[in-house]
Every structure is written in C-alpha cells, then in structure tokens.
mmCIF file of C-alpha atoms in Angstrom:
data_model
loop_
_atom_site.group_PDB
_atom_site.id
_atom_site.type_symbol
_atom_site.label_atom_id
_atom_site.label_comp_id
_atom_site.label_asym_id
_atom_site.label_seq_id
_atom_site.Cartn_x
_atom_site.Cartn_y
_atom_site.Cartn_z
ATOM 1 C CA MET A 1 11.794 79.506 79.870
ATOM 2 C CA ASN A 2 8.453 77.751 80.059
ATOM 3 C CA GLU A 3 6.463 80.806 81.112
ATOM 4 C CA ALA A 4 6.661 84.487 80.255
ATOM 5 C CA GLU A 5 8.094 86.666 83.009
ATOM 6 C CA PRO A 6 7.404 90.257 84.058
ATOM 7 C CA PHE A 7 9.713 93.065 82.978
ATOM 8 C CA THR A 8 10.724 95.177 85.958
ATOM 9 C CA TYR A 9 12.446 98.528 86.322
ATOM 10 C CA ASP A 10 12.900 100.947 89.215
ATOM 11 C CA GLY A 11 9.371 101.907 90.202
ATOM 12 C CA GLY A 12 7.483 99.712 87.760
ATOM 13 C CA ARG A 13 6.549 96.304 86.428
ATOM 14 C CA VAL A 14 5.057 95.115 83.134
ATOM 15 C CA ASP A 15 3.434 91.706 83.319
ATOM 16 C CA PRO A 16 3.191 89.212 80.429
ATOM 17 C CA GLY A 17 0.511 90.251 77.957
ATOM 18 C CA GLU A 18 0.700 93.916 79.012
ATOM 19 C CA THR A 19 1.924 97.076 77.305
ATOM 20 C CA GLN A 20 2.858 100.201 79.241
ATOM 21 C CA ASN A 21 3.692 103.721 78.093
ATOM 22 C CA VAL A 22 5.887 105.370 80.717
ATOM 23 C CA ARG A 23 7.489 108.785 81.123
ATOM 24 C CA TYR A 24 10.501 107.725 83.155
ATOM 25 C CA THR A 25 12.427 110.330 85.158
ATOM 26 C CA VAL A 26 16.104 110.402 84.180
ATOM 27 C CA SER A 27 17.186 113.812 85.469
ATOM 28 C CA GLU A 28 15.980 117.225 86.659
ATOM 29 C CA THR A 29 15.976 120.734 85.201
ATOM 30 C CA TYR A 30 17.519 123.846 86.760
ATOM 31 C CA LEU A 31 14.107 124.443 88.359
ATOM 32 C CA GLY A 32 14.047 120.986 89.904
ATOM 33 C CA ASP A 33 11.352 119.713 87.539
ATOM 34 C CA PRO A 34 11.669 116.116 86.320
ATOM 35 C CA VAL A 35 13.185 115.308 82.920
ATOM 36 C CA ARG A 36 11.120 112.369 81.706
ATOM 37 C CA MET A 37 12.109 109.953 78.940
ATOM 38 C CA PRO A 38 9.314 108.215 76.974
ATOM 39 C CA VAL A 39 9.417 104.421 77.227
ATOM 40 C CA THR A 40 7.059 101.801 75.823
ATOM 41 C CA VAL A 41 7.393 98.235 77.107
ATOM 42 C CA ILE A 42 5.532 95.510 75.238
ATOM 43 C CA ASN A 43 5.697 92.250 77.185
ATOM 44 C CA GLY A 44 4.372 89.368 75.131
ATOM 45 C CA ALA A 45 2.169 86.683 76.604
ATOM 46 C CA ARG A 46 4.593 84.053 75.307
ATOM 47 C CA PRO A 47 8.115 83.564 76.713
ATOM 48 C CA GLY A 48 11.080 84.793 74.698
ATOM 49 C CA PRO A 49 14.065 87.141 74.693
ATOM 50 C CA THR A 50 14.053 90.816 75.597
ATOM 51 C CA GLY A 51 15.282 93.379 73.102
ATOM 52 C CA PHE A 52 15.561 97.159 73.136
ATOM 53 C CA LEU A 53 15.161 99.660 70.303
ATOM 54 C CA SER A 54 16.595 103.118 70.970
ATOM 55 C CA ALA A 55 16.907 106.387 69.083
ATOM 56 C CA ALA A 56 17.891 110.037 69.534
ATOM 57 C CA ALA A 57 20.905 109.499 71.766
ATOM 58 C CA HIS A 58 21.807 112.610 69.781
ATOM 59 C CA GLY A 59 18.833 114.924 70.024
ATOM 60 C CA ASP A 60 18.705 116.044 66.378
ATOM 61 C CA GLU A 61 18.709 112.507 64.919
ATOM 62 C CA LEU A 62 15.058 111.910 64.076
ATOM 63 C CA ASN A 63 14.772 109.003 61.600
ATOM 64 C CA GLY A 64 15.216 106.367 64.291
ATOM 65 C CA ILE A 65 12.520 107.952 66.441
ATOM 66 C CA GLU A 66 9.923 107.110 63.821
ATOM 67 C CA VAL A 67 11.241 103.549 63.479
ATOM 68 C CA VAL A 68 10.887 102.952 67.217
ATOM 69 C CA ARG A 69 7.474 104.646 67.420
ATOM 70 C CA GLU A 70 6.037 102.591 64.575
ATOM 71 C CA VAL A 71 7.229 99.319 66.067
ATOM 72 C CA ALA A 72 5.768 100.248 69.453
ATOM 73 C CA HIS A 73 2.463 101.746 68.362
ATOM 74 C CA GLU A 74 1.579 100.598 64.837
ATOM 75 C CA TRP A 75 2.736 96.990 64.633
ATOM 76 C CA ASP A 76 0.460 94.131 65.633
ATOM 77 C CA LEU A 77 2.478 92.572 68.455
ATOM 78 C CA GLY A 78 -0.335 90.473 69.906
ATOM 79 C CA GLU A 79 1.626 87.271 69.223
ATOM 80 C CA LEU A 80 4.984 88.610 70.427
ATOM 81 C CA ALA A 81 7.199 86.081 72.184
ATOM 82 C CA GLY A 82 9.342 87.958 74.689
ATOM 83 C CA THR A 83 9.609 91.656 75.425
ATOM 84 C CA LEU A 84 10.382 94.803 73.442
ATOM 85 C CA VAL A 85 11.660 97.879 75.250
ATOM 86 C CA CYS A 86 11.126 100.888 72.967
ATOM 87 C CA LEU A 87 13.121 104.047 73.742
ATOM 88 C CA PRO A 88 12.333 106.571 70.982
ATOM 89 C CA VAL A 89 14.098 109.571 72.585
ATOM 90 C CA LEU A 90 17.072 108.777 74.818
ATOM 91 C CA ASN A 91 18.413 112.315 75.018
ATOM 92 C CA VAL A 92 15.360 114.322 76.038
ATOM 93 C CA PRO A 93 17.123 117.649 76.835
ATOM 94 C CA ALA A 94 18.954 117.667 73.484
ATOM 95 C CA PHE A 95 15.781 116.612 71.643
ATOM 96 C CA LEU A 96 13.827 119.506 73.154
ATOM 97 C CA ALA A 97 16.591 121.915 72.144
ATOM 98 C CA GLN A 98 17.021 120.188 68.751
ATOM 99 C CA GLU A 99 20.738 119.926 69.366
ATOM 100 C CA ARG A 100 23.087 116.984 69.016
ATOM 101 C CA TYR A 101 24.527 117.033 72.525
ATOM 102 C CA LEU A 102 23.128 117.645 75.982
ATOM 103 C CA PRO A 103 22.688 121.416 76.362
ATOM 104 C CA ILE A 104 24.159 121.039 79.852
ATOM 105 C CA TYR A 105 27.896 121.609 79.245
ATOM 106 C CA ASP A 106 27.480 120.224 75.697
ATOM 107 C CA ARG A 107 28.168 116.637 76.755
ATOM 108 C CA ASP A 108 27.686 113.638 74.439
ATOM 109 C CA LEU A 109 25.249 111.159 75.967
ATOM 110 C CA ASN A 110 26.570 108.517 73.571
ATOM 111 C CA ARG A 111 29.995 108.722 75.171
ATOM 112 C CA SER A 112 28.597 108.446 78.718
ATOM 113 C CA PHE A 113 27.415 104.824 78.991
ATOM 114 C CA PRO A 114 27.108 102.695 81.053
ATOM 115 C CA GLY A 115 26.947 105.757 83.260
ATOM 116 C CA ASN A 116 27.756 106.547 86.860
ATOM 117 C CA PRO A 117 25.234 107.595 89.528
ATOM 118 C CA ASP A 118 27.837 109.824 91.240
ATOM 119 C CA SER A 119 29.371 111.561 88.213
ATOM 120 C CA THR A 120 28.339 114.195 85.640
ATOM 121 C CA SER A 121 24.748 114.913 84.658
ATOM 122 C CA ALA A 122 25.251 112.985 81.402
ATOM 123 C CA LYS A 123 26.646 109.927 83.180
ATOM 124 C CA ARG A 124 23.893 109.991 85.792
ATOM 125 C CA MET A 125 21.282 110.042 83.046
ATOM 126 C CA ALA A 126 23.087 107.292 81.148
ATOM 127 C CA HIS A 127 23.226 105.187 84.314
ATOM 128 C CA ARG A 128 19.465 105.333 84.838
ATOM 129 C CA ILE A 129 18.776 104.474 81.212
ATOM 130 C CA PHE A 130 21.338 101.684 81.071
ATOM 131 C CA ARG A 131 20.520 99.958 84.356
ATOM 132 C CA ASN A 132 16.748 99.962 83.899
ATOM 133 C CA PHE A 133 16.200 99.472 80.181
ATOM 134 C CA VAL A 134 19.402 98.240 78.495
ATOM 135 C CA ALA A 135 21.151 95.827 80.863
ATOM 136 C CA PRO A 136 18.055 93.566 81.268
ATOM 137 C CA CYS A 137 17.929 92.963 77.486
ATOM 138 C CA ASP A 138 19.267 90.128 75.321
ATOM 139 C CA PHE A 139 20.019 92.353 72.304
ATOM 140 C CA GLY A 140 19.712 95.958 71.203
ATOM 141 C CA LEU A 141 19.251 98.114 68.089
ATOM 142 C CA ASP A 142 20.451 101.723 68.458
ATOM 143 C CA PHE A 143 19.377 104.065 65.636
ATOM 144 C CA HIS A 144 21.407 107.082 64.527
ATOM 145 C CA THR A 145 21.792 109.470 61.601
ATOM 146 C CA SER A 146 24.705 111.473 60.328
ATOM 147 C CA THR A 147 25.421 114.833 61.883
ATOM 148 C CA ARG A 148 24.125 118.084 60.400
ATOM 149 C CA GLY A 149 25.319 118.832 56.898
ATOM 150 C CA ARG A 150 25.986 115.186 55.982
ATOM 151 C CA THR A 151 23.891 112.124 55.185
ATOM 152 C CA ASN A 152 24.450 108.372 55.588
ATOM 153 C CA THR A 153 23.107 105.484 53.606
ATOM 154 C CA LEU A 154 21.445 102.761 55.679
ATOM 155 C CA HIS A 155 24.189 100.622 57.186
ATOM 156 C CA VAL A 156 25.175 98.825 60.379
ATOM 157 C CA ARG A 157 28.132 99.407 62.687
ATOM 158 C CA ALA A 158 28.964 96.424 64.874
ATOM 159 C CA ASP A 159 31.836 94.443 66.358
ATOM 160 C CA MET A 160 31.820 91.453 64.012
ATOM 161 C CA ASP A 161 34.517 89.730 66.085
ATOM 162 C CA ASP A 162 31.894 89.350 68.832
ATOM 163 C CA GLY A 163 29.711 86.358 67.902
ATOM 164 C CA PRO A 164 26.454 87.474 69.568
ATOM 165 C CA VAL A 165 26.850 90.972 68.124
ATOM 166 C CA ALA A 166 27.525 89.543 64.658
ATOM 167 C CA ARG A 167 24.307 87.532 64.935
ATOM 168 C CA VAL A 168 22.291 90.708 65.458
ATOM 169 C CA ALA A 169 24.166 92.580 62.697
ATOM 170 C CA ASN A 170 23.693 89.814 60.132
ATOM 171 C CA ALA A 171 20.005 89.517 60.953
ATOM 172 C CA PHE A 172 19.449 93.232 60.398
ATOM 173 C CA ALA A 173 19.894 92.592 56.669
ATOM 174 C CA SER A 174 21.755 95.708 55.556
ATOM 175 C CA ASN A 175 24.094 95.668 52.588
ATOM 176 C CA VAL A 176 26.992 97.284 54.456
ATOM 177 C CA ILE A 177 28.379 96.420 57.875
ATOM 178 C CA ILE A 178 31.313 98.435 59.219
ATOM 179 C CA SER A 179 33.020 96.346 61.863
ATOM 180 C CA SER A 180 34.520 97.997 64.920
ATOM 181 C CA GLU A 181 34.284 97.799 68.678
ATOM 182 C CA GLY A 182 32.873 101.318 68.768
ATOM 183 C CA PRO A 183 33.978 104.350 70.765
ATOM 184 C CA SER A 184 34.403 104.090 74.516
ATOM 185 C CA GLY A 185 31.205 105.167 76.248
ATOM 186 C CA SER A 186 28.984 104.490 73.232
ATOM 187 C CA LEU A 187 25.807 102.572 73.902
ATOM 188 C CA ARG A 188 26.599 99.714 71.525
ATOM 189 C CA ARG A 189 30.104 99.131 72.873
ATOM 190 C CA GLU A 190 29.203 99.288 76.557
ATOM 191 C CA ALA A 191 25.990 97.280 76.214
ATOM 192 C CA SER A 192 27.778 94.567 74.225
ATOM 193 C CA ALA A 193 30.608 94.430 76.770
ATOM 194 C CA GLN A 194 28.101 93.840 79.555
ATOM 195 C CA GLY A 195 26.221 91.041 77.822
ATOM 196 C CA THR A 196 23.602 92.817 75.684
ATOM 197 C CA PRO A 197 24.844 92.466 72.076
ATOM 198 C CA THR A 198 23.986 95.768 70.406
ATOM 199 C CA ILE A 199 24.453 97.295 66.988
ATOM 200 C CA THR A 200 24.296 100.849 65.667
ATOM 201 C CA ILE A 201 22.154 101.570 62.617
ATOM 202 C CA GLU A 202 23.114 104.677 60.646
ATOM 203 C CA MET A 203 20.464 106.108 58.349
ATOM 204 C CA GLY A 204 20.104 109.458 56.625
ATOM 205 C CA GLU A 205 20.604 112.923 58.035
ATOM 206 C CA ALA A 206 19.661 114.963 61.082
ATOM 207 C CA HIS A 207 16.547 117.105 61.548
ATOM 208 C CA ARG A 208 14.175 115.171 59.290
ATOM 209 C CA PHE A 209 12.130 112.044 58.635
ATOM 210 C CA GLN A 210 13.206 110.171 55.483
ATOM 211 C CA ARG A 211 10.403 107.766 54.717
ATOM 212 C CA GLN A 212 12.248 105.356 52.424
ATOM 213 C CA LEU A 213 15.044 104.824 54.929
ATOM 214 C CA ILE A 214 12.541 104.414 57.765
ATOM 215 C CA ASP A 215 10.625 101.752 55.825
ATOM 216 C CA SER A 216 13.830 99.871 54.995
ATOM 217 C CA ALA A 217 14.885 99.936 58.648
ATOM 218 C CA LEU A 218 11.470 98.659 59.746
ATOM 219 C CA ASP A 219 11.805 95.675 57.415
ATOM 220 C CA SER A 220 15.184 94.908 58.940
ATOM 221 C CA VAL A 221 13.783 95.168 62.469
ATOM 222 C CA ARG A 222 11.286 92.467 61.473
ATOM 223 C CA SER A 223 14.215 90.368 60.277
ATOM 224 C CA VAL A 224 15.962 90.678 63.660
ATOM 225 C CA LEU A 225 12.796 89.721 65.532
ATOM 226 C CA ALA A 226 12.489 86.703 63.257
ATOM 227 C CA GLU A 227 16.093 85.706 64.050
ATOM 228 C CA PHE A 228 15.253 85.718 67.754
ATOM 229 C CA GLU A 229 11.956 83.885 67.132
ATOM 230 C CA MET A 230 9.909 86.713 68.598
ATOM 231 C CA LEU A 231 7.473 86.948 65.663
ATOM 232 C CA ASP A 232 6.486 83.660 64.035
ATOM 233 C CA SER A 233 5.008 85.433 61.016
ATOM 234 C CA GLU A 234 8.347 86.969 59.964
ATOM 235 C CA VAL A 235 11.446 85.517 58.302
ATOM 236 C CA VAL A 236 15.121 86.459 58.455
ATOM 237 C CA SER A 237 15.986 88.503 55.363
ATOM 238 C CA TRP A 238 19.012 88.543 53.071
ATOM 239 C CA PRO A 239 19.694 91.920 51.424
ATOM 240 C CA GLY A 240 20.907 90.438 48.132
ATOM 241 C CA TRP A 241 24.550 91.365 48.611
ATOM 242 C CA ARG A 242 26.694 92.448 51.532
ATOM 243 C CA THR A 243 30.129 93.775 52.315
ATOM 244 C CA VAL A 244 31.668 93.669 55.787
ATOM 245 C CA ILE A 245 34.336 96.334 56.256
ATOM 246 C CA GLU A 246 36.832 95.050 58.818
ATOM 247 C CA ASN A 247 40.126 96.823 58.096
ATOM 248 C CA SER A 248 41.006 100.503 58.192
ATOM 249 C CA ASP A 249 42.401 100.347 54.643
ATOM 250 C CA GLU A 250 38.937 99.321 53.385
ATOM 251 C CA LYS A 251 37.356 102.634 54.359
ATOM 252 C CA THR A 252 38.314 106.282 54.384
ATOM 253 C CA TRP A 253 36.969 109.727 55.085
ATOM 254 C CA ILE A 254 37.920 111.912 52.134
ATOM 255 C CA ARG A 255 38.535 115.494 53.263
ATOM 256 C CA ALA A 256 38.728 118.788 51.444
ATOM 257 C CA ASP A 257 42.185 120.155 50.654
ATOM 258 C CA ALA A 258 40.714 123.524 49.690
ATOM 259 C CA GLY A 259 37.932 125.771 50.909
ATOM 260 C CA GLY A 260 34.979 126.692 48.732
ATOM 261 C CA LEU A 261 31.671 125.459 47.356
ATOM 262 C CA VAL A 262 31.280 121.751 46.629
ATOM 263 C CA ASP A 263 29.645 120.244 43.558
ATOM 264 C CA MET A 264 28.994 116.615 44.560
ATOM 265 C CA HIS A 265 28.816 114.339 41.489
ATOM 266 C CA HIS A 266 27.354 111.307 43.298
ATOM 267 C CA GLU A 267 24.556 110.690 45.765
ATOM 268 C CA ARG A 268 24.479 108.784 49.043
ATOM 269 C CA GLY A 269 24.849 105.061 48.330
ATOM 270 C CA GLY A 270 26.473 105.657 44.955
ATOM 271 C CA LEU A 271 29.255 103.560 43.423
ATOM 272 C CA VAL A 272 32.498 105.271 42.393
ATOM 273 C CA TYR A 273 35.383 103.659 40.573
ATOM 274 C CA GLU A 274 39.050 104.235 41.347
ATOM 275 C CA GLY A 275 40.155 107.533 39.801
ATOM 276 C CA GLU A 276 36.599 108.719 39.153
ATOM 277 C CA THR A 277 35.677 112.269 40.155
ATOM 278 C CA ILE A 278 33.618 112.359 43.342
ATOM 279 C CA CYS A 279 33.226 116.128 43.569
ATOM 280 C CA THR A 280 34.800 119.447 42.709
ATOM 281 C CA ILE A 281 35.480 122.414 44.995
ATOM 282 C CA ALA A 282 35.532 125.932 43.572
ATOM 283 C CA ASN A 283 35.663 129.535 44.779
ATOM 284 C CA PRO A 284 32.677 131.888 44.263
ATOM 285 C CA PHE A 285 34.065 133.068 40.905
ATOM 286 C CA LYS A 286 34.693 129.502 39.630
ATOM 287 C CA THR A 287 38.151 130.723 38.588
ATOM 288 C CA ASP A 288 39.931 128.054 40.591
ATOM 289 C CA SER A 289 38.686 124.539 41.257
ATOM 290 C CA THR A 290 39.936 121.368 42.921
ATOM 291 C CA THR A 291 38.912 117.912 41.703
ATOM 292 C CA VAL A 292 38.483 115.145 44.283
ATOM 293 C CA THR A 293 38.832 111.586 42.958
ATOM 294 C CA ALA A 294 38.198 108.151 44.423
ATOM 295 C CA PRO A 295 41.342 106.465 45.811
ATOM 296 C CA PHE A 296 39.730 103.042 45.262
ATOM 297 C CA THR A 297 36.506 101.546 43.935
ATOM 298 C CA GLY A 298 33.810 101.656 46.562
ATOM 299 C CA LEU A 299 30.496 102.785 47.934
ATOM 300 C CA LEU A 300 29.701 106.233 49.279
ATOM 301 C CA VAL A 301 28.094 105.403 52.618
ATOM 302 C CA GLY A 302 28.205 109.056 53.675
ATOM 303 C CA VAL A 303 28.267 112.279 51.666
ATOM 304 C CA LEU A 304 28.209 116.009 52.245
ATOM 305 C CA GLU A 305 24.829 117.768 52.178
ATOM 306 C CA ASN A 306 25.971 121.283 53.102
ATOM 307 C CA PRO A 307 28.077 122.325 50.075
ATOM 308 C CA LEU A 308 30.380 124.706 51.963
ATOM 309 C CA VAL A 309 33.770 123.518 53.231
ATOM 310 C CA TYR A 310 36.941 124.677 54.868
ATOM 311 C CA PRO A 311 40.181 122.764 54.207
ATOM 312 C CA GLY A 312 40.034 119.590 56.277
ATOM 313 C CA ASN A 313 36.234 119.289 56.330
ATOM 314 C CA PRO A 314 34.898 115.810 55.470
ATOM 315 C CA LEU A 315 33.441 115.383 51.991
ATOM 316 C CA CYS A 316 32.421 111.724 51.954
ATOM 317 C CA HIS A 317 32.868 108.343 53.616
ATOM 318 C CA LEU A 318 34.007 105.692 51.118
ATOM 319 C CA VAL A 319 34.092 101.925 51.760
ATOM 320 C CA HIS A 320 35.834 99.411 49.538
ATOM 321 C CA LEU A 321 34.001 96.819 47.439
ATOM 322 C CA ASP A 322 35.931 93.706 46.426
ATOM 323 C CA ASP A 323 35.454 92.253 42.927
ATOM 324 C CA ARG A 324 32.790 89.740 43.926
ATOM 325 C CA THR A 325 30.740 92.293 45.861
ATOM 326 C CA LEU A 326 31.202 94.835 43.079
ATOM 327 C CA ARG A 327 29.696 92.425 40.543
ATOM 328 C CA ALA A 328 26.760 91.737 42.854
ATOM 329 C CA PHE A 329 26.213 95.464 43.369
ATOM 330 C CA GLU A 330 26.358 96.175 39.646
ATOM 331 C CA ARG A 331 23.715 93.496 39.027
ATOM 332 C CA SER A 332 21.530 95.065 41.708
ATOM 333 C CA ARG A 333 21.619 98.445 39.973
ATOM 334 C CA GLU A 334 18.939 97.186 37.620
ATOM 335 C CA ALA A 335 16.618 97.333 40.681
ATOM 336 C CA PRO A 336 15.642 100.476 42.674
ATOM 337 C CA VAL A 337 18.357 102.189 44.735
ATOM 338 C CA TRP A 338 19.502 99.690 47.340
ATOM 339 C CA ASP A 339 19.283 101.761 50.475
ATOM 340 C CA ALA A 340 15.758 102.910 49.651
ATOM 341 C CA THR A 341 14.446 99.395 49.000
ATOM 342 C CA PRO A 342 12.922 97.294 51.791
ATOM 343 C CA ALA A 343 15.464 94.703 52.924
ATOM 344 C CA GLY A 344 12.890 91.934 52.662
#
C-alpha cells in the first residue's frame, strides 16, 4: 500500500489520521434498549497493517481491559503506521453483571465465534463483533485471565503449526507458549482460520487489575507492533528464555484426589522439580492430609487461589521444562520474577 486507507464498519468510517471512540450496538436488552460495546479505532496517517486488541470476552476478566485501554488512550500513536482496533470489553452483558458468561442462558461468548446472524443471542453478538472488527484485521491479540479461584502466569496460547499465528506469538515475547488450535468457537481459533492470525494471552486472575502483569503485557504489545512495523520507535523483544509446549505429555492439570483445605507451597510461575511437593490437602482438624507432588520438572503456569477443593478440582497447571530451558530459567532466577518483569 502506498497510501493509508479508511477503516470501515457497519454505520461508520475512520479516515487515516483519525481516532474514533464508538459505542457500537451488538444486541438489545429485554426492554429493547441497545447493548453497546466500546470500540476505539486509531487509524494512522501512514499505511500499514490492521490489528485488533480485545479483552473481557469473559466478563469478569479485567486485566486485559486495562492493557487495551492504555494502548488506546495513553500511548502516543501519532506516528502509527496502520490501524489499531481496540475492543476493551467484548462481552458487555457479562461485564455489567461481573460474571464470566453471558447472563442470557449462561452462554460462553468465546465459544460462539465467528457467530451467526440467525442463531442464538450469543452467536448474533459474536457475528456483529467478528464481521465488523475482527475479520478486517491482519492480526489479533485476545487477552484473558484464569477463572475465579485460580491465577495464571503471563503466557501465550497459539497454534504454532500455523506460520502467521506463530509469527504473532513469537513477537509477543512471553516465556511460555502453549501450542494448540484452540477450542471450536473461540475467537483465536476462528479468527485464525479465516485469515486473521490471533493469539490468546493469559494473565493473572479474574475480578482485579494486577499492575505488574499489565505492564509486562504492554511491553509485549509494543514488541508485536514492532514486528509488524507499526511503530518505528519500538523493537521486537526476546524474553530471555522460552519454552513452547506442543505435546499433551508436556503439560498436565493436577487435580485433587481428596477434599479439604489446600496449602500451596509454590506461587504462580514457580519452578517445581520432579517428586517435589506442590501442595498438601488436609481436613479442618489437620488429622489427615494428602501430599501432591510434581510428576515431572516444570513450571506452574496456573495455580489455585481459592484454597478449598472437592476431589477432582484442579490444583495447578504444570508445563514441562527440558534441560536446556531449565538451565536458562535457573539462571534467570537471579533476576526479578519472570512474569512480573517487562518483556523488553
């Protein structure tokens, strides 16, 4: 492209050099009032790719909202080449209710893409979002957190067998990438399948802002924009070490075999060695306890925050570190905790 082009959506247009804040109607309430999703479109004066940043597909996942808001409203984007479509709250009804899923029949918006204009309320909403603000883009970053009662370290989920998706994932500069196609109906899977390579970023826990994780994610957003040559002042970052988890035997959810109160011995992002105790589960009298040990040496990318469990409840998400990555991680432990340190 020799000249910047306008960004268009149903009912609107953002010309090169313009920024628009829009409340875009995606559905209606029981009273027939519009449900409006906030959208900020920054169209640079210089030609370049179009990318989207989205958050709160699950309404109680707040960390990503602040990432998207800061990019849209606090960064100096006067020299932006291309267009950024910033979608801080995808799931407006769930956000207003501070629930994970759409309050209407408890549907998961992030299993409803690319949507259908003649189907359920969730799929109709997903269709309007996808067609107007996702499909026109050249790449996407979709921010999530863990569900209530658990917390995730900052990491990427992406289909690393898809070259364009892998490019986005590598540029994001996280230490851990979990490779998978993603669930059917998820934004990253359906967007990638239709030509907008998209990754999921997991960071922290629901119902809160976690400043260190937000700052780390913002640094990695800069790295992605540098990869796509949208900001000349930024460079693509390398996180210092990285593991890409591609096989099911390299990761596991460890679940409780007993009910009780959990004493977690390690924090999110911690290293555990094979056979080491991860946590113990005991009854209220502490007369009977169960010890949970690591089946292999790895990193705790997700851990329990709510210390109460039934048998079968997840305790932690463990990913394997090979010997080379383990040595690199151990060297990095002399620095501040990796997932709280800016990627740059």
